[in-house]
Amino acid sequence: MKRRTVALIVLAITGWLCSLIWGPWLLDSPHLDDLSPGAGAAVNGFRTGIAALGVGAAALVSLYFAHRTYELGKSAQFTDRFSKAVEMLSANEEPTMALGGIYALERVMKDSPYDRSAVIEVLAAHIRRRSSFGGLSANASPSYTERNICRAEDVAAALTVLARREFRGDDPQVDLSRCDLRRFSFSRGANFRNTDFSESHLGNCYLPEANFSGSYFRGTLLTWARVEGADLSDCAFPEADMTAINLAGAKLDGSNLMAANGLRQGAIDQVRSAKGAVWPDGVPQDEDK
């Protein structure tokens, strides 16, 4: 690519010099055989115009290369900012450093479209690492109280950054599988579109009017979760535990809940819209009905 650019520049300069020297005769040779004062003025005027054109072209080329240099410098700056933010995020012994790295990554995500996907994946990986959920078994991870004391601030900050980002069609799927996220609360309208929550714990979470469209909840614990007014369209809930979930005003168009567990008729009756949704067979009525 560089060789082609250099060849084009050399060709353009050669053409410009040829036009400057022989252009008048090539365009109007019958009237320039005899160099009278009028013909000389015509030649000088033509050459002046060609010279001005060359100067303008040179200025445009200089502007182009200056812009390219600026873009390359800005790209290198974003790369440096990204690397330093990741280093800060990895400083587990310094919680404030981790928080600084999270918010620095958020700024990079906003300023550099090229690094946006990488930032989303790094933040999701940090959440998975710092809130790993081993399931409700004899070998399960420590209790929520013990775990959250040491990791609430940085995990909450990373989740908040992901939740408040503006969704774009080319964003990667957010992998928040096997995460202990119980009892987290978010402001209205949190963005969790196209997120994988497989085998995660979202019990007692408060996610009003959140956008979960296109997300995956295989084996997810959603017990007592409050998702009032949330967009859960085109989601799948295979083997998810939806006991006592609050779906008041939620949208479940096109969602598959056939293999969901713990879902009761009272929760279904509170849904705002469920066009094309697939429900479990034999959904039980609430006990007070």
mmCIF file of C-alpha atoms in Angstrom:
data_model
loop_
_atom_site.group_PDB
_atom_site.id
_atom_site.type_symbol
_atom_site.label_atom_id
_atom_site.label_comp_id
_atom_site.label_asym_id
_atom_site.label_seq_id
_atom_site.Cartn_x
_atom_site.Cartn_y
_atom_site.Cartn_z
ATOM 1 C CA MET A 1 0.000 0.000 0.000
ATOM 2 C CA LYS A 2 2.851 2.407 0.801
ATOM 3 C CA ARG A 3 4.588 1.670 -2.504
ATOM 4 C CA ARG A 4 1.402 2.388 -4.411
ATOM 5 C CA THR A 5 1.000 5.710 -2.610
ATOM 6 C CA VAL A 6 4.587 6.734 -3.368
ATOM 7 C CA ALA A 7 4.175 5.736 -7.035
ATOM 8 C CA LEU A 8 1.001 7.804 -7.326
ATOM 9 C CA ILE A 9 2.703 10.835 -5.774
ATOM 10 C CA VAL A 10 5.696 10.528 -8.143
ATOM 11 C CA LEU A 11 3.352 10.150 -11.119
ATOM 12 C CA ALA A 12 1.336 13.189 -10.053
ATOM 13 C CA ILE A 13 4.461 15.343 -9.646
ATOM 14 C CA THR A 14 5.758 14.222 -13.062
ATOM 15 C CA GLY A 15 2.443 15.051 -14.693
ATOM 16 C CA TRP A 16 2.365 18.424 -12.982
ATOM 17 C CA LEU A 17 5.892 19.323 -14.214
ATOM 18 C CA CYS A 18 5.059 18.194 -17.759
ATOM 19 C CA SER A 19 1.900 20.317 -17.725
ATOM 20 C CA LEU A 20 3.849 23.279 -16.379
ATOM 21 C CA ILE A 21 6.492 23.104 -19.108
ATOM 22 C CA TRP A 22 4.687 21.798 -22.200
ATOM 23 C CA GLY A 23 1.036 22.303 -21.295
ATOM 24 C CA PRO A 24 0.453 25.525 -23.276
ATOM 25 C CA TRP A 25 1.797 23.979 -26.483
ATOM 26 C CA LEU A 26 -0.152 20.776 -26.022
ATOM 27 C CA LEU A 27 -3.405 22.695 -25.633
ATOM 28 C CA ASP A 28 -2.916 25.543 -28.085
ATOM 29 C CA SER A 29 0.164 24.921 -30.244
ATOM 30 C CA PRO A 30 -1.182 26.630 -33.448
ATOM 31 C CA HIS A 31 -1.301 30.006 -31.698
ATOM 32 C CA LEU A 32 1.993 29.655 -29.819
ATOM 33 C CA ASP A 33 4.411 28.962 -32.668
ATOM 34 C CA ASP A 34 5.221 32.640 -32.789
ATOM 35 C CA LEU A 35 5.901 33.873 -29.238
ATOM 36 C CA SER A 36 4.345 37.299 -29.485
ATOM 37 C CA PRO A 37 3.721 39.356 -26.336
ATOM 38 C CA GLY A 38 0.124 38.086 -26.245
ATOM 39 C CA ALA A 39 1.215 34.473 -26.617
ATOM 40 C CA GLY A 40 3.838 34.927 -23.893
ATOM 41 C CA ALA A 41 1.191 36.298 -21.544
ATOM 42 C CA ALA A 42 -1.028 33.285 -22.287
ATOM 43 C CA VAL A 43 1.837 30.902 -21.536
ATOM 44 C CA ASN A 44 2.664 32.685 -18.278
ATOM 45 C CA GLY A 45 -1.002 32.723 -17.222
ATOM 46 C CA PHE A 46 -1.367 29.009 -17.959
ATOM 47 C CA ARG A 47 1.802 28.183 -16.047
ATOM 48 C CA THR A 48 0.682 30.328 -13.099
ATOM 49 C CA GLY A 49 -2.597 28.417 -12.936
ATOM 50 C CA ILE A 50 -0.822 25.041 -13.115
ATOM 51 C CA ALA A 51 1.629 26.154 -10.412
ATOM 52 C CA ALA A 52 -1.242 27.223 -8.153
ATOM 53 C CA LEU A 53 -2.953 23.885 -8.778
ATOM 54 C CA GLY A 54 0.237 22.042 -7.798
ATOM 55 C CA VAL A 55 0.616 24.067 -4.623
ATOM 56 C CA GLY A 56 -2.996 23.290 -3.685
ATOM 57 C CA ALA A 57 -2.521 19.578 -4.372
ATOM 58 C CA ALA A 58 0.666 19.558 -2.274
ATOM 59 C CA ALA A 59 -1.223 21.208 0.571
ATOM 60 C CA LEU A 60 -3.953 18.550 0.368
ATOM 61 C CA VAL A 61 -1.384 15.758 0.410
ATOM 62 C CA SER A 62 0.316 17.317 3.426
ATOM 63 C CA LEU A 63 -3.035 17.615 5.171
ATOM 64 C CA TYR A 64 -3.793 13.943 4.437
ATOM 65 C CA PHE A 65 -0.509 12.733 5.894
ATOM 66 C CA ALA A 66 -0.912 15.008 8.907
ATOM 67 C CA HIS A 67 -4.344 13.469 9.514
ATOM 68 C CA ARG A 68 -2.921 9.959 9.156
ATOM 69 C CA THR A 69 -0.177 10.766 11.652
ATOM 70 C CA TYR A 70 -2.764 12.151 14.067
ATOM 71 C CA GLU A 71 -4.954 9.037 13.757
ATOM 72 C CA LEU A 72 -1.988 6.720 14.301
ATOM 73 C CA GLY A 73 -0.947 8.717 17.341
ATOM 74 C CA LYS A 74 -4.471 8.645 18.743
ATOM 75 C CA SER A 75 -4.674 4.875 18.185
ATOM 76 C CA ALA A 76 -1.394 4.385 20.029
ATOM 77 C CA GLN A 77 -2.715 6.573 22.843
ATOM 78 C CA PHE A 78 -5.887 4.450 23.159
ATOM 79 C CA THR A 79 -3.769 1.288 23.211
ATOM 80 C CA ASP A 80 -1.637 2.722 26.006
ATOM 81 C CA ARG A 81 -4.707 3.813 27.973
ATOM 82 C CA PHE A 82 -6.294 0.381 27.542
ATOM 83 C CA SER A 83 -3.146 -1.426 28.721
ATOM 84 C CA LYS A 84 -2.750 0.791 31.792
ATOM 85 C CA ALA A 85 -6.443 0.400 32.694
ATOM 86 C CA VAL A 86 -6.166 -3.401 32.526
ATOM 87 C CA GLU A 87 -3.082 -3.250 34.783
ATOM 88 C CA MET A 88 -5.041 -1.202 37.289
ATOM 89 C CA LEU A 89 -7.957 -3.630 37.089
ATOM 90 C CA SER A 90 -5.644 -6.521 37.950
ATOM 91 C CA ALA A 91 -4.448 -4.854 41.148
ATOM 92 C CA ASN A 92 -6.669 -6.922 43.445
ATOM 93 C CA GLU A 93 -4.741 -5.896 46.544
ATOM 94 C CA GLU A 94 -5.688 -2.284 45.869
ATOM 95 C CA PRO A 95 -9.503 -1.948 45.532
ATOM 96 C CA THR A 96 -9.246 1.712 44.586
ATOM 97 C CA MET A 97 -6.853 0.826 41.758
ATOM 98 C CA ALA A 98 -9.329 -1.721 40.430
ATOM 99 C CA LEU A 99 -12.106 0.863 40.517
ATOM 100 C CA GLY A 100 -9.903 3.342 38.676
ATOM 101 C CA GLY A 101 -9.174 0.726 36.031
ATOM 102 C CA ILE A 102 -12.884 -0.001 35.556
ATOM 103 C CA TYR A 103 -13.798 3.641 35.010
ATOM 104 C CA ALA A 104 -10.740 4.162 32.797
ATOM 105 C CA LEU A 105 -11.945 1.262 30.634
ATOM 106 C CA GLU A 106 -15.375 2.867 30.447
ATOM 107 C CA ARG A 107 -13.796 6.037 29.078
ATOM 108 C CA VAL A 108 -11.812 4.028 26.505
ATOM 109 C CA MET A 109 -15.020 2.242 25.474
ATOM 110 C CA LYS A 110 -16.685 5.605 24.808
ATOM 111 C CA ASP A 111 -13.717 7.224 23.052
ATOM 112 C CA SER A 112 -12.482 4.305 20.929
ATOM 113 C CA PRO A 113 -15.026 2.274 18.916
ATOM 114 C CA TYR A 114 -12.190 -0.046 17.884
ATOM 115 C CA ASP A 115 -11.533 -1.053 21.535
ATOM 116 C CA ARG A 116 -15.202 -1.226 22.561
ATOM 117 C CA SER A 117 -15.615 -5.002 22.197
ATOM 118 C CA ALA A 118 -12.364 -5.696 24.035
ATOM 119 C CA VAL A 119 -13.405 -3.475 26.947
ATOM 120 C CA ILE A 120 -16.768 -5.240 27.266
ATOM 121 C CA GLU A 121 -15.081 -8.652 27.278
ATOM 122 C CA VAL A 122 -12.450 -7.571 29.839
ATOM 123 C CA LEU A 123 -15.093 -6.186 32.219
ATOM 124 C CA ALA A 124 -17.194 -9.346 31.901
ATOM 125 C CA ALA A 125 -14.134 -11.521 32.556
ATOM 126 C CA HIS A 126 -13.339 -9.464 35.665
ATOM 127 C CA ILE A 127 -16.882 -9.974 36.977
ATOM 128 C CA ARG A 128 -16.710 -13.728 36.352
ATOM 129 C CA ARG A 129 -13.346 -13.986 38.093
ATOM 130 C CA ARG A 130 -14.348 -11.929 41.121
ATOM 131 C CA SER A 131 -17.860 -13.371 41.619
ATOM 132 C CA SER A 132 -17.516 -16.999 40.589
ATOM 133 C CA PHE A 133 -20.550 -19.059 41.602
ATOM 134 C CA GLY A 134 -20.109 -22.758 42.333
ATOM 135 C CA GLY A 135 -23.786 -23.651 42.551
ATOM 136 C CA LEU A 136 -25.985 -24.606 45.466
ATOM 137 C CA SER A 137 -24.360 -27.851 46.513
ATOM 138 C CA ALA A 138 -22.232 -29.306 49.273
ATOM 139 C CA ASN A 139 -19.170 -27.877 47.549
ATOM 140 C CA ALA A 140 -20.723 -24.487 46.809
ATOM 141 C CA SER A 141 -18.681 -21.305 47.023
ATOM 142 C CA PRO A 142 -18.756 -19.171 50.223
ATOM 143 C CA SER A 143 -21.939 -17.491 51.322
ATOM 144 C CA TYR A 144 -23.095 -14.248 49.802
ATOM 145 C CA THR A 145 -22.250 -12.242 52.909
ATOM 146 C CA GLU A 146 -18.665 -13.512 53.055
ATOM 147 C CA ARG A 147 -18.068 -13.030 49.346
ATOM 148 C CA ASN A 148 -19.577 -9.599 48.937
ATOM 149 C CA ILE A 149 -17.524 -8.031 51.725
ATOM 150 C CA CYS A 150 -14.360 -8.386 49.640
ATOM 151 C CA ARG A 151 -15.658 -7.912 46.101
ATOM 152 C CA ALA A 152 -18.836 -5.832 46.120
ATOM 153 C CA GLU A 153 -17.329 -2.512 45.059
ATOM 154 C CA ASP A 154 -15.368 -3.576 41.989
ATOM 155 C CA VAL A 155 -17.949 -6.101 40.758
ATOM 156 C CA ALA A 156 -20.765 -3.603 41.258
ATOM 157 C CA ALA A 157 -18.766 -0.937 39.412
ATOM 158 C CA ALA A 158 -18.033 -3.238 36.451
ATOM 159 C CA LEU A 159 -21.684 -4.323 36.299
ATOM 160 C CA THR A 160 -22.802 -0.693 36.418
ATOM 161 C CA VAL A 161 -20.491 0.248 33.544
ATOM 162 C CA LEU A 162 -21.861 -2.599 31.419
ATOM 163 C CA ALA A 163 -25.450 -1.829 32.427
ATOM 164 C CA ARG A 164 -25.346 1.864 31.525
ATOM 165 C CA ARG A 165 -23.524 1.560 28.211
ATOM 166 C CA GLU A 166 -25.477 2.388 25.060
ATOM 167 C CA PHE A 167 -26.202 -0.823 23.181
ATOM 168 C CA ARG A 168 -24.807 -1.178 19.661
ATOM 169 C CA GLY A 169 -25.631 -3.896 17.185
ATOM 170 C CA ASP A 170 -22.010 -5.007 16.840
ATOM 171 C CA ASP A 171 -21.463 -5.431 20.593
ATOM 172 C CA PRO A 172 -20.274 -8.932 21.533
ATOM 173 C CA GLN A 173 -22.358 -11.231 23.698
ATOM 174 C CA VAL A 174 -21.649 -10.450 27.342
ATOM 175 C CA ASP A 175 -20.579 -13.592 29.191
ATOM 176 C CA LEU A 176 -21.788 -13.374 32.800
ATOM 177 C CA SER A 177 -22.183 -17.114 33.274
ATOM 178 C CA ARG A 178 -21.577 -18.783 36.665
ATOM 179 C CA CYS A 179 -21.546 -15.456 38.516
ATOM 180 C CA ASP A 180 -22.827 -14.770 42.023
ATOM 181 C CA LEU A 181 -24.826 -11.591 41.455
ATOM 182 C CA ARG A 182 -27.560 -12.062 44.028
ATOM 183 C CA ARG A 183 -29.049 -9.005 45.737
ATOM 184 C CA PHE A 184 -27.531 -6.517 43.315
ATOM 185 C CA SER A 185 -29.731 -3.510 42.529
ATOM 186 C CA PHE A 186 -29.633 -1.378 39.400
ATOM 187 C CA SER A 187 -31.215 1.855 38.291
ATOM 188 C CA ARG A 188 -34.040 1.676 35.782
ATOM 189 C CA GLY A 189 -33.261 0.734 32.209
ATOM 190 C CA ALA A 190 -30.083 -1.306 32.780
ATOM 191 C CA ASN A 191 -28.722 -2.697 29.519
ATOM 192 C CA PHE A 192 -28.124 -6.458 29.636
ATOM 193 C CA ARG A 193 -29.122 -7.278 26.082
ATOM 194 C CA ASN A 194 -27.609 -10.399 24.542
ATOM 195 C CA THR A 195 -26.073 -11.572 27.833
ATOM 196 C CA ASP A 196 -25.329 -15.148 28.869
ATOM 197 C CA PHE A 197 -26.396 -15.677 32.510
ATOM 198 C CA SER A 198 -26.064 -19.474 32.410
ATOM 199 C CA GLU A 199 -25.809 -21.017 35.910
ATOM 200 C CA SER A 200 -25.550 -17.609 37.562
ATOM 201 C CA HIS A 201 -27.290 -16.558 40.764
ATOM 202 C CA LEU A 202 -29.587 -13.540 40.300
ATOM 203 C CA GLY A 203 -31.729 -14.234 43.337
ATOM 204 C CA ASN A 204 -33.275 -11.164 44.990
ATOM 205 C CA CYS A 205 -31.839 -8.857 42.307
ATOM 206 C CA TYR A 206 -33.675 -5.614 41.577
ATOM 207 C CA LEU A 207 -33.665 -4.863 37.838
ATOM 208 C CA PRO A 208 -36.654 -2.618 37.029
ATOM 209 C CA GLU A 209 -37.240 -1.934 33.319
ATOM 210 C CA ALA A 210 -33.956 -3.610 32.412
ATOM 211 C CA ASN A 211 -33.378 -4.759 28.844
ATOM 212 C CA PHE A 212 -32.557 -8.481 28.678
ATOM 213 C CA SER A 213 -33.730 -9.099 25.115
ATOM 214 C CA GLY A 214 -31.929 -11.980 23.431
ATOM 215 C CA SER A 215 -30.315 -13.178 26.674
ATOM 216 C CA TYR A 216 -29.787 -16.756 27.836
ATOM 217 C CA PHE A 217 -30.704 -18.057 31.300
ATOM 218 C CA ARG A 218 -29.797 -21.770 31.299
ATOM 219 C CA GLY A 219 -29.933 -23.019 34.885
ATOM 220 C CA THR A 220 -30.003 -19.453 36.214
ATOM 221 C CA LEU A 221 -31.326 -18.876 39.743
ATOM 222 C CA LEU A 222 -33.924 -16.114 39.488
ATOM 223 C CA THR A 223 -35.677 -16.768 42.795
ATOM 224 C CA TRP A 224 -37.386 -13.676 44.179
ATOM 225 C CA ALA A 225 -35.829 -11.544 41.447
ATOM 226 C CA ARG A 226 -37.679 -8.299 40.720
ATOM 227 C CA VAL A 227 -37.738 -7.510 37.014
ATOM 228 C CA GLU A 228 -40.813 -5.293 36.837
ATOM 229 C CA GLY A 229 -41.279 -3.760 33.404
ATOM 230 C CA ALA A 230 -38.189 -5.516 32.018
ATOM 231 C CA ASP A 231 -37.793 -6.482 28.370
ATOM 232 C CA LEU A 232 -37.254 -10.262 28.377
ATOM 233 C CA SER A 233 -38.224 -10.824 24.759
ATOM 234 C CA ASP A 234 -36.487 -13.537 22.722
ATOM 235 C CA CYS A 235 -34.882 -15.005 25.846
ATOM 236 C CA ALA A 236 -34.475 -18.685 26.742
ATOM 237 C CA PHE A 237 -34.863 -20.089 30.283
ATOM 238 C CA PRO A 238 -33.957 -23.804 30.153
ATOM 239 C CA GLU A 239 -33.962 -25.238 33.695
ATOM 240 C CA ALA A 240 -33.955 -21.734 35.196
ATOM 241 C CA ASP A 241 -35.399 -21.444 38.720
ATOM 242 C CA MET A 242 -38.047 -18.699 38.552
ATOM 243 C CA THR A 243 -39.629 -19.307 41.950
ATOM 244 C CA ALA A 244 -41.404 -16.171 43.243
ATOM 245 C CA ILE A 245 -40.023 -14.016 40.403
ATOM 246 C CA ASN A 246 -41.784 -10.668 39.925
ATOM 247 C CA LEU A 247 -42.693 -10.224 36.227
ATOM 248 C CA ALA A 248 -45.168 -7.362 36.671
ATOM 249 C CA GLY A 249 -45.302 -5.381 33.425
ATOM 250 C CA ALA A 250 -42.511 -7.423 31.842
ATOM 251 C CA LYS A 251 -42.333 -8.193 28.114
ATOM 252 C CA LEU A 252 -41.645 -11.798 27.105
ATOM 253 C CA ASP A 253 -42.451 -11.786 23.380
ATOM 254 C CA GLY A 254 -40.896 -14.793 21.652
ATOM 255 C CA SER A 255 -39.291 -16.157 24.831
ATOM 256 C CA ASN A 256 -38.988 -19.868 25.597
ATOM 257 C CA LEU A 257 -39.928 -20.795 29.171
ATOM 258 C CA MET A 258 -40.958 -24.387 28.465
ATOM 259 C CA ALA A 259 -38.285 -25.904 30.717
ATOM 260 C CA ALA A 260 -38.329 -23.180 33.387
ATOM 261 C CA ASN A 261 -38.910 -24.268 36.970
ATOM 262 C CA GLY A 262 -40.919 -22.687 39.782
ATOM 263 C CA LEU A 263 -42.979 -20.397 37.540
ATOM 264 C CA ARG A 264 -46.532 -19.871 38.805
ATOM 265 C CA GLN A 265 -49.656 -18.636 37.089
ATOM 266 C CA GLY A 266 -49.770 -15.496 39.218
ATOM 267 C CA ALA A 267 -46.428 -14.341 37.794
ATOM 268 C CA ILE A 268 -47.564 -15.091 34.235
ATOM 269 C CA ASP A 269 -50.763 -13.101 34.712
ATOM 270 C CA GLN A 270 -48.727 -9.986 35.542
ATOM 271 C CA VAL A 271 -46.801 -10.019 32.253
ATOM 272 C CA ARG A 272 -47.441 -7.029 29.993
ATOM 273 C CA SER A 273 -46.861 -8.815 26.675
ATOM 274 C CA ALA A 274 -45.999 -12.393 25.716
ATOM 275 C CA LYS A 275 -46.659 -12.788 21.993
ATOM 276 C CA GLY A 276 -45.268 -16.089 20.778
ATOM 277 C CA ALA A 277 -43.921 -17.044 24.231
ATOM 278 C CA VAL A 278 -43.723 -20.747 25.110
ATOM 279 C CA TRP A 279 -44.805 -21.546 28.673
ATOM 280 C CA PRO A 280 -44.223 -24.658 30.824
ATOM 281 C CA ASP A 281 -46.950 -27.294 30.821
ATOM 282 C CA GLY A 282 -49.201 -27.375 33.844
ATOM 283 C CA VAL A 283 -48.227 -24.081 35.476
ATOM 284 C CA PRO A 284 -49.582 -24.191 39.049
ATOM 285 C CA GLN A 285 -51.879 -21.546 40.487
ATOM 286 C CA ASP A 286 -50.709 -19.424 43.400
ATOM 287 C CA GLU A 287 -51.465 -20.904 46.785
ATOM 288 C CA ASP A 288 -53.724 -18.030 47.827
ATOM 289 C CA LYS A 289 -56.044 -18.585 44.828
#
